[in-house]
Tab-separated table of C-alpha atoms and ligand atoms in Angstrom:
chain	number	residue	atom	x	y	z
A	6	MET	CA	0.000	0.000	0.000
A	7	GLN	CA	1.047	3.556	-0.562
A	8	THR	CA	0.477	6.292	1.949
A	9	PRO	CA	-2.084	8.758	0.602
A	10	THR	CA	-0.471	11.656	-1.239
A	11	LEU	CA	-1.517	15.245	-0.717
A	12	VAL	CA	-4.347	16.264	-3.018
A	13	THR	CA	-5.142	19.677	-4.378
A	14	VAL	CA	-8.849	20.250	-4.312
A	15	ARG	CA	-10.226	22.042	-7.319
A	16	THR	CA	-12.955	24.577	-7.563
A	17	GLN	CA	-16.221	24.085	-9.405
A	18	LYS	CA	-14.784	26.206	-12.206
A	19	ASP	CA	-11.815	23.876	-12.672
A	20	LYS	CA	-14.223	21.009	-12.937
A	21	MET	CA	-16.005	22.623	-15.819
A	22	LEU	CA	-12.795	22.714	-17.836
A	23	ALA	CA	-12.646	19.749	-20.150
A	24	ASN	CA	-9.847	17.622	-18.750
A	25	TYR	CA	-10.083	17.882	-15.047
A	26	VAL	CA	-8.481	15.143	-12.970
A	27	PRO	CA	-10.894	13.591	-10.490
A	28	VAL	CA	-9.670	13.453	-6.917
A	29	TYR	CA	-10.026	10.305	-4.875
A	30	VAL	CA	-8.947	9.912	-1.271
A	31	MET	CA	-7.842	6.625	0.208
A	32	LEU	CA	-9.931	5.563	3.203
A	33	PRO	CA	-7.953	4.539	6.314
A	34	LEU	CA	-6.678	0.958	6.046
A	35	GLY	CA	-8.494	-0.187	9.168
A	36	VAL	CA	-11.908	1.255	8.271
A	37	ILE	CA	-13.291	-2.271	8.201
A	38	THR	CA	-11.503	-4.108	11.016
A	39	PRO	CA	-9.624	-7.359	10.374
A	40	ASN	CA	-12.622	-9.046	12.078
A	41	ASN	CA	-14.970	-7.647	9.459
A	42	VAL	CA	-16.640	-4.981	11.572
A	43	PHE	CA	-17.407	-1.446	10.471
A	44	GLU	CA	-16.580	0.580	13.578
A	45	ASN	CA	-16.815	4.361	13.990
A	46	LYS	CA	-19.684	4.693	11.531
A	47	GLU	CA	-20.628	8.183	12.707
A	48	GLU	CA	-17.059	9.432	12.600
A	49	ILE	CA	-16.495	8.083	9.075
A	50	GLU	CA	-19.749	9.541	7.871
A	51	LYS	CA	-18.735	12.924	9.275
A	52	GLN	CA	-15.388	12.750	7.482
A	53	LEU	CA	-16.961	11.652	4.219
A	54	LYS	CA	-19.303	14.641	4.367
A	55	GLN	CA	-16.291	16.896	4.834
A	56	LEU	CA	-14.631	15.354	1.793
A	57	LYS	CA	-17.775	15.919	-0.234
A	58	ALA	CA	-17.976	19.511	0.982
A	59	ALA	CA	-14.355	19.989	-0.127
A	60	ASP	CA	-15.387	18.879	-3.628
A	61	VAL	CA	-13.556	15.557	-3.582
A	62	ASP	CA	-14.953	13.111	-6.150
A	63	GLY	CA	-14.703	9.887	-4.249
A	64	VAL	CA	-12.826	7.462	-2.076
A	65	MET	CA	-10.637	4.462	-2.662
A	66	LEU	CA	-10.852	1.339	-0.576
A	67	ASP	CA	-9.254	-2.095	-0.322
A	68	VAL	CA	-11.722	-4.981	-0.321
A	69	TRP	CA	-9.689	-7.602	1.488
A	70	TRP	CA	-9.942	-11.266	0.551
A	71	GLY	CA	-8.542	-12.083	3.993
A	72	ILE	CA	-11.491	-10.335	5.672
A	73	ILE	CA	-14.398	-11.307	3.421
A	74	GLU	CA	-13.680	-15.016	2.929
A	75	SER	CA	-12.084	-15.648	6.305
A	76	ASN	CA	-14.776	-18.004	7.638
A	77	GLY	CA	-14.145	-20.706	5.061
A	78	PRO	CA	-14.087	-21.409	1.331
A	79	LYS	CA	-16.854	-19.479	-0.460
A	80	GLN	CA	-18.259	-18.163	2.814
A	81	TYR	CA	-18.233	-14.510	1.900
A	82	ASP	CA	-19.454	-11.981	4.446
A	83	TRP	CA	-20.133	-8.628	2.788
A	84	SER	CA	-22.276	-7.028	5.470
A	85	ALA	CA	-19.693	-4.594	6.922
A	86	TYR	CA	-18.574	-3.464	3.465
A	87	ARG	CA	-22.186	-3.016	2.392
A	88	SER	CA	-22.954	-0.673	5.261
A	89	LEU	CA	-19.818	1.332	4.493
A	90	PHE	CA	-20.767	1.549	0.804
A	91	GLN	CA	-24.259	2.731	1.756
A	92	ILE	CA	-22.749	5.648	3.633
A	93	VAL	CA	-20.383	6.481	0.764
A	94	GLN	CA	-23.389	6.506	-1.546
A	95	LYS	CA	-25.463	8.601	0.837
A	96	CYS	CA	-22.661	11.176	0.959
A	97	GLY	CA	-22.702	11.431	-2.826
A	98	LEU	CA	-19.165	10.132	-3.272
A	99	LYS	CA	-17.866	7.674	-5.867
A	100	LEU	CA	-15.835	4.610	-5.032
A	101	GLN	CA	-12.720	2.931	-6.376
A	102	ALA	CA	-12.740	-0.614	-5.007
A	103	ILE	CA	-9.571	-2.684	-4.920
A	104	MET	CA	-9.813	-6.453	-5.040
A	105	SER	CA	-6.996	-7.159	-2.600
A	106	PHE	CA	-5.848	-10.765	-2.709
A	107	HIS	CA	-2.639	-10.085	-0.805
A	108	GLN	CA	-1.789	-9.703	2.834
A	109	CYS	CA	-1.853	-6.265	4.410
A	110	GLY	CA	1.144	-5.837	6.679
A	111	GLY	CA	4.837	-5.848	5.917
A	112	ASN	CA	4.845	-3.177	3.201
A	113	VAL	CA	5.413	0.567	3.345
A	114	GLY	CA	2.506	2.290	5.099
A	115	ASP	CA	0.826	-0.913	6.308
A	116	ILE	CA	-0.508	-0.086	9.742
A	117	VAL	CA	-2.864	-3.025	10.143
A	118	ASN	CA	-2.350	-6.734	9.679
A	119	ILE	CA	-4.707	-8.645	7.439
A	120	PRO	CA	-3.308	-12.042	6.410
A	121	ILE	CA	-4.766	-13.976	3.479
A	122	PRO	CA	-7.586	-16.331	4.640
A	123	LYS	CA	-6.574	-18.740	7.396
A	124	TRP	CA	-7.831	-21.820	5.520
A	125	VAL	CA	-5.436	-20.886	2.698
A	126	LEU	CA	-2.558	-20.417	5.130
A	127	ASP	CA	-3.471	-23.843	6.547
A	128	VAL	CA	-2.832	-25.411	3.140
A	129	GLY	CA	0.583	-23.759	3.338
A	130	GLU	CA	1.255	-25.361	6.731
A	131	THR	CA	1.451	-28.787	5.129
A	132	ASN	CA	2.574	-27.552	1.725
A	133	PRO	CA	4.751	-24.443	2.090
A	134	ASP	CA	5.499	-24.551	-1.648
A	135	ILE	CA	2.257	-22.666	-2.302
A	136	PHE	CA	4.193	-19.534	-1.364
A	137	TYR	CA	6.872	-17.607	-3.221
A	138	THR	CA	10.256	-18.984	-2.253
A	139	THR	CA	13.816	-17.704	-2.519
A	140	LEU	CA	16.861	-19.756	-3.513
A	141	SER	CA	17.697	-20.220	0.168
A	142	GLY	CA	14.181	-21.568	0.794
A	143	GLU	CA	12.624	-18.608	2.547
A	144	ARG	CA	8.832	-18.377	2.012
A	145	ASP	CA	6.644	-15.316	1.669
A	146	LYS	CA	3.061	-15.631	2.876
A	147	GLU	CA	1.827	-12.392	1.429
A	148	TYR	CA	0.411	-13.823	-1.803
A	149	ILE	CA	0.057	-17.265	-3.395
A	150	SER	CA	2.807	-18.113	-5.887
A	151	VAL	CA	1.816	-17.844	-9.559
A	152	GLY	CA	2.939	-21.470	-9.770
A	153	LEU	CA	-0.443	-22.347	-8.220
A	154	ASP	CA	-2.584	-20.535	-10.777
A	155	HIS	CA	-3.804	-23.863	-12.171
A	156	LYS	CA	-3.222	-26.247	-9.271
A	157	PRO	CA	-6.522	-27.281	-7.626
A	158	LEU	CA	-5.027	-27.446	-4.150
A	159	PHE	CA	-7.456	-25.193	-2.271
A	160	GLY	CA	-10.447	-27.408	-1.676
A	161	ARG	CA	-10.890	-28.299	-5.297
A	162	ARG	CA	-10.153	-24.825	-6.525
A	163	THR	CA	-7.108	-23.297	-8.184
A	164	ALA	CA	-5.769	-19.882	-7.172
A	165	ILE	CA	-7.297	-18.260	-10.265
A	166	GLU	CA	-10.674	-19.855	-9.471
A	167	MET	CA	-10.557	-18.475	-5.930
A	168	TYR	CA	-9.916	-14.944	-7.211
A	169	SER	CA	-12.607	-15.336	-9.813
A	170	ASP	CA	-15.198	-16.654	-7.322
A	171	PHE	CA	-14.428	-13.767	-4.997
A	172	MET	CA	-15.025	-11.203	-7.727
A	173	LYS	CA	-18.238	-12.993	-8.772
A	174	SER	CA	-19.517	-12.813	-5.236
A	175	PHE	CA	-18.616	-9.116	-5.063
A	176	ARG	CA	-20.419	-8.543	-8.371
A	177	GLU	CA	-23.565	-10.266	-7.084
A	178	ASN	CA	-23.599	-8.752	-3.652
A	179	MET	CA	-22.769	-5.205	-4.751
A	180	SER	CA	-24.877	-5.192	-7.911
A	181	ASP	CA	-26.895	-2.151	-6.774
A	182	PHE	CA	-23.730	-0.047	-6.257
A	183	LEU	CA	-22.220	-1.331	-9.489
A	184	GLU	CA	-25.292	-0.652	-11.566
A	185	SER	CA	-25.960	2.790	-10.125
A	186	GLY	CA	-22.457	3.873	-11.134
A	187	MET	CA	-21.398	4.598	-7.550
A	188	ILE	CA	-18.503	2.166	-7.943
A	189	MET	CA	-16.449	3.730	-10.737
A	190	ASP	CA	-13.276	1.667	-10.834
A	191	ILE	CA	-12.273	-1.825	-9.848
A	192	GLU	CA	-8.578	-2.212	-9.348
A	193	VAL	CA	-7.758	-5.894	-9.570
A	194	GLY	CA	-4.965	-6.964	-7.226
A	195	LEU	CA	-2.452	-9.103	-9.095
A	196	GLY	CA	0.286	-9.704	-6.553
A	197	PRO	CA	2.108	-8.504	-3.447
A	198	ALA	CA	0.946	-5.031	-2.344
A	199	GLY	CA	-1.722	-5.451	-5.025
A	200	GLU	CA	0.902	-4.991	-7.739
A	201	LEU	CA	1.697	-7.172	-10.741
A	202	ARG	CA	5.143	-8.261	-9.505
A	203	TYR	CA	7.053	-10.789	-7.432
A	204	PRO	CA	7.734	-10.037	-3.739
A	205	SER	CA	11.410	-9.444	-4.512
A	206	TYR	CA	12.098	-6.600	-2.112
A	207	GLN	CA	10.289	-7.292	1.146
A	208	GLU	CA	11.343	-5.182	4.103
A	209	ASN	CA	10.059	-7.832	6.500
A	210	LYS	CA	12.592	-10.246	4.967
A	211	GLY	CA	15.455	-7.876	5.657
A	212	TRP	CA	15.535	-6.049	2.346
A	213	VAL	CA	16.767	-2.457	2.607
A	214	PHE	CA	16.697	0.169	-0.161
A	215	PRO	CA	18.507	-0.060	-2.612
A	216	GLY	CA	19.161	-3.798	-2.427
A	217	ILE	CA	18.722	-5.622	-5.748
A	218	GLY	CA	16.180	-8.049	-4.240
A	219	GLU	CA	15.891	-11.764	-4.947
A	220	PHE	CA	14.184	-13.924	-7.557
A	221	GLN	CA	11.153	-15.678	-6.028
A	222	CYS	CA	10.656	-18.754	-8.177
A	223	TYR	CA	12.095	-21.605	-6.130
A	224	ASP	CA	8.861	-23.215	-4.906
A	225	LYS	CA	8.457	-26.695	-6.347
A	226	TYR	CA	5.694	-25.674	-8.761
A	227	LEU	CA	7.613	-22.869	-10.416
A	228	LYS	CA	10.766	-25.016	-10.395
A	229	ALA	CA	8.961	-27.808	-12.249
A	230	ASP	CA	7.397	-25.301	-14.615
A	231	PHE	CA	10.827	-23.918	-15.468
A	232	LYS	CA	12.344	-27.363	-15.964
A	233	GLU	CA	9.552	-28.253	-18.360
A	234	ALA	CA	9.936	-24.975	-20.275
A	235	ALA	CA	13.703	-25.528	-20.532
A	236	ARG	CA	13.189	-29.109	-21.704
A	237	GLN	CA	10.779	-28.003	-24.421
A	238	ALA	CA	13.318	-25.437	-25.542
A	239	GLY	CA	15.882	-28.204	-25.856
A	240	HIS	CA	17.894	-27.245	-22.778
A	241	SER	CA	17.074	-29.866	-20.170
A	242	ASP	CA	20.325	-29.005	-18.408
A	243	TRP	CA	19.302	-25.409	-17.624
A	244	GLU	CA	18.482	-24.679	-14.000
A	245	LEU	CA	17.099	-21.656	-12.186
A	246	PRO	CA	19.831	-19.104	-11.349
A	247	ASP	CA	22.014	-19.750	-8.324
A	248	ASN	CA	24.295	-16.735	-8.698
A	249	ALA	CA	21.885	-13.799	-8.396
A	250	GLY	CA	22.933	-12.765	-4.891
A	251	VAL	CA	20.753	-11.879	-1.925
A	252	TYR	CA	18.362	-9.055	-1.003
A	253	ASN	CA	20.879	-6.362	-0.164
A	254	ASP	CA	23.580	-7.080	-2.710
A	255	LYS	CA	24.719	-4.556	-5.276
A	256	PRO	CA	24.398	-5.732	-8.908
A	257	ASP	CA	28.141	-5.866	-9.509
A	258	SER	CA	28.799	-8.227	-6.638
A	259	THR	CA	26.729	-10.987	-8.255
A	260	GLY	CA	27.598	-13.324	-11.107
A	261	PHE	CA	24.150	-12.850	-12.589
A	262	PHE	CA	23.952	-9.039	-12.803
A	263	LYS	CA	27.594	-7.973	-13.162
A	264	SER	CA	28.715	-6.631	-16.529
A	265	THR	CA	29.157	-9.680	-18.790
A	266	GLY	CA	27.032	-11.544	-16.213
A	267	THR	CA	24.573	-14.421	-16.721
A	268	TYR	CA	21.708	-12.065	-17.561
A	269	LEU	CA	23.345	-11.427	-20.950
A	270	THR	CA	23.731	-15.107	-21.876
A	271	ASP	CA	21.188	-17.254	-23.725
A	272	LYS	CA	20.493	-19.141	-20.534
A	273	GLY	CA	19.966	-15.910	-18.585
A	274	LYS	CA	17.708	-14.483	-21.280
A	275	PHE	CA	15.664	-17.660	-21.376
A	276	PHE	CA	15.172	-17.527	-17.622
A	277	LEU	CA	14.247	-13.829	-17.565
A	278	THR	CA	11.751	-14.310	-20.368
A	279	TRP	CA	10.134	-17.202	-18.542
A	280	TYR	CA	10.108	-15.350	-15.205
A	281	SER	CA	8.511	-12.197	-16.615
A	282	ASN	CA	6.059	-14.142	-18.797
A	283	LYS	CA	4.697	-15.973	-15.746
A	284	LEU	CA	3.562	-12.592	-14.421
A	285	LEU	CA	2.063	-11.552	-17.722
A	286	PHE	CA	0.012	-14.754	-17.985
A	287	HIS	CA	-1.056	-14.369	-14.385
A	288	GLY	CA	-2.368	-10.845	-14.971
A	289	ASP	CA	-3.893	-11.831	-18.278
A	290	GLN	CA	-5.970	-14.641	-16.825
A	291	ILE	CA	-7.252	-12.778	-13.783
A	292	LEU	CA	-8.202	-9.742	-15.859
A	293	ASP	CA	-9.904	-12.029	-18.340
A	294	GLU	CA	-12.046	-13.341	-15.489
A	295	ALA	CA	-12.672	-9.806	-14.213
A	296	ASN	CA	-13.845	-8.707	-17.637
A	297	LYS	CA	-16.339	-11.528	-17.882
A	298	ILE	CA	-17.588	-10.913	-14.358
A	299	PHE	CA	-18.046	-7.146	-14.601
A	300	ARG	CA	-19.386	-7.167	-18.153
A	301	GLY	CA	-22.355	-4.825	-18.342
A	302	CYS	CA	-21.318	-2.745	-15.321
A	303	LYS	CA	-20.228	0.851	-15.720
A	304	VAL	CA	-16.908	0.213	-14.002
A	305	LYS	CA	-13.439	0.547	-15.442
A	306	LEU	CA	-10.866	-2.043	-14.549
A	307	ALA	CA	-7.398	-1.067	-13.374
A	308	ALA	CA	-4.217	-2.871	-12.405
A	309	LYS	CA	-1.187	-1.651	-10.583
A	310	VAL	CA	2.421	-1.895	-11.746
A	311	SER	CA	5.202	-1.191	-9.297
A	312	GLY	CA	7.600	1.698	-9.794
A	313	ILE	CA	11.009	0.073	-9.402
A	314	HIS	CA	13.329	3.030	-9.729
A	315	TRP	CA	16.508	1.829	-8.087
A	316	TRP	CA	19.269	0.581	-10.418
A	317	TYR	CA	17.214	1.837	-13.362
A	318	LYS	CA	20.211	3.719	-14.706
A	319	THR	CA	22.503	0.702	-14.777
A	320	GLU	CA	22.962	-1.688	-17.667
A	321	ASN	CA	21.507	-4.570	-15.652
A	322	HIS	CA	18.319	-3.021	-14.138
A	323	ALA	CA	18.738	-5.624	-11.418
A	324	ALA	CA	15.871	-4.537	-9.136
A	325	GLU	CA	13.368	-4.510	-11.989
A	326	LEU	CA	14.510	-7.937	-13.134
A	327	THR	CA	14.065	-9.557	-9.712
A	328	ALA	CA	10.592	-7.975	-9.463
A	329	GLY	CA	9.639	-9.592	-12.782
A	330	TYR	CA	9.972	-6.616	-15.134
A	331	TYR	CA	12.326	-7.732	-17.896
A	332	ASN	CA	13.332	-4.216	-18.786
A	333	LEU	CA	16.787	-3.340	-20.124
A	334	ASN	CA	18.134	-0.400	-22.066
A	335	ASP	CA	17.423	-2.225	-25.311
A	336	ARG	CA	14.364	-4.176	-24.161
A	337	ASP	CA	11.089	-2.555	-23.082
A	338	GLY	CA	9.702	-4.639	-20.241
A	339	TYR	CA	6.618	-2.505	-19.657
A	340	ARG	CA	5.185	-2.502	-23.159
A	341	PRO	CA	4.021	-6.148	-22.976
A	342	ILE	CA	2.291	-5.349	-19.690
A	343	ALA	CA	0.618	-2.278	-21.159
A	344	ARG	CA	-0.455	-4.325	-24.162
A	345	MET	CA	-1.889	-7.044	-21.966
A	346	LEU	CA	-3.839	-4.472	-19.919
A	347	SER	CA	-5.145	-2.707	-22.981
A	348	ARG	CA	-6.407	-6.028	-24.330
A	349	HIS	CA	-8.617	-6.132	-21.236
A	350	TYR	CA	-9.566	-2.436	-21.413
A	351	ALA	CA	-7.799	-1.958	-18.084
A	352	ILE	CA	-6.124	1.181	-16.798
A	353	LEU	CA	-2.440	0.903	-15.966
A	354	ASN	CA	-1.844	2.361	-12.530
A	355	PHE	CA	1.825	3.141	-12.105
A	356	THR	CA	3.308	4.294	-8.823
A	357	CYS	CA	6.235	6.538	-7.928
A	358	ILE	CA	6.011	8.660	-11.063
A	359	GLU	CA	6.203	11.796	-8.949
A	360	MET	CA	9.721	10.947	-7.744
A	361	ARG	CA	12.823	12.778	-8.986
A	362	ASP	CA	16.312	11.492	-9.679
A	363	SER	CA	17.765	14.071	-7.347
A	364	GLU	CA	15.803	12.728	-4.356
A	365	GLN	CA	17.260	9.246	-4.606
A	366	SER	CA	20.603	7.558	-4.750
A	367	ALA	CA	21.254	4.118	-6.279
A	368	ARG	CA	21.203	5.057	-9.973
A	369	CYS	CA	17.491	5.758	-9.906
B	18	NAG	C1	-24.815	-9.688	0.533
B	18	NAG	O1	-24.117	-10.323	1.575
B	18	NAG	C2	-24.732	-10.211	2.858
B	18	NAG	C3	-23.807	-10.795	3.907
B	18	NAG	O2	-22.648	-11.352	3.406
B	18	NAG	C4	-26.068	-10.892	2.812
B	18	NAG	O3	-26.708	-10.762	4.069
B	18	NAG	C5	-26.922	-10.261	1.723
B	18	NAG	O4	-28.117	-10.942	1.611
B	18	NAG	C6	-26.197	-10.299	0.391
B	18	NAG	N1	-26.958	-9.528	-0.572
B	18	NAG	C7	-27.060	-9.868	-1.868
B	18	NAG	C8	-27.875	-8.957	-2.709
B	18	NAG	O5	-26.518	-10.851	-2.339
B	19	NAG	C1	-4.020	3.906	-8.462
B	19	NAG	O1	-3.154	3.809	-7.352
B	19	NAG	C2	-3.169	4.941	-6.491
B	19	NAG	C3	-2.098	4.725	-5.445
B	19	NAG	O2	-2.302	3.556	-4.698
B	19	NAG	C4	-4.554	5.109	-5.909
B	19	NAG	O3	-4.609	6.275	-5.117
B	19	NAG	C5	-5.595	5.191	-7.020
B	19	NAG	O4	-6.862	5.184	-6.458
B	19	NAG	C6	-5.450	4.010	-7.988
B	19	NAG	N1	-6.348	4.202	-9.122
B	19	NAG	C7	-7.182	3.263	-9.551
B	19	NAG	C8	-8.003	3.610	-10.754
B	19	NAG	O5	-7.290	2.179	-9.016
């Protein structure tokens, strides 16, 4: 999650100009408690009225998987969110709803802890390979590994089916708000912190800016997937990288990212293509589901791409590569993502664009 940035509120006159930018304000993270209760109704209503009076267009809110489906598979409880939405509607505000399939807690600005549903974590107790894994075997419980997209290991459902069912339930339960146009945008969470990326730079794992981060593809499902891809390409001997360093390394201290490093070899290129394509397919399939589910509603879909700015001005772009963005000086890693999103009529939401080179070190 990002901390809310300062907004400039416009006058009615500004609004009448053709291209005004609507202003949305992020609701506090804990507005619905981790136990699925809407506390402080009166206080929130008072604040929403103040926002409306200040000419704000709407609010943005995470709809947490870990809260709604916490009681068990397909046992969705929307009641707290519904009463919040009723108040938003009553105040005349619009809503951007985020389908948040990741854990809240452990990222910048996370002040509450909302794990993914307990019955999913329970699957991970006996099978920790459902989570993203580093070379050294460290697991990350923030989001299910893309290696599980088609593995029916959650009851009988795959990860994609769980995300799809959740959105279907939201569509059914919130149909009045969707059809009235109160809900304007649906941002579909596609990974850690809601972003289409791997959890390559987690502060709770000891990562510190500007560490290069680590590849996160060493769970048994992604390992097997890579082996099969390599075999089909006629390179059964190729393995996942074992020379890409650890979270806080500098690019040059690793065999993978140094100049003339593995990333420039055929083997390195094959790996990076595979690694970044896994993300693209992941986003593609979930947005495909979202499009089917929200067909006929007035909403726009959106997806968030992370702004990985450190090591951008090096040859190796190490931090982008570990996050899953195969972007080099002579290879545009963001265009395929933009193309995928545009195929689904989805908005690309990119963070950190307000930052300046001069504010950062680390070849940003
Ligand atoms: C929405 O969900 C709530 C609780 O989860 C339920 O009581 C209500 O009947 C549902 N409404 C619709 C329209 O599905
Ligand atoms: C895009 O992300 C920003 C930052 O998290 C958020 O304020 C905004 O509401 C998002 N926009 C959409 C359309 O989801």
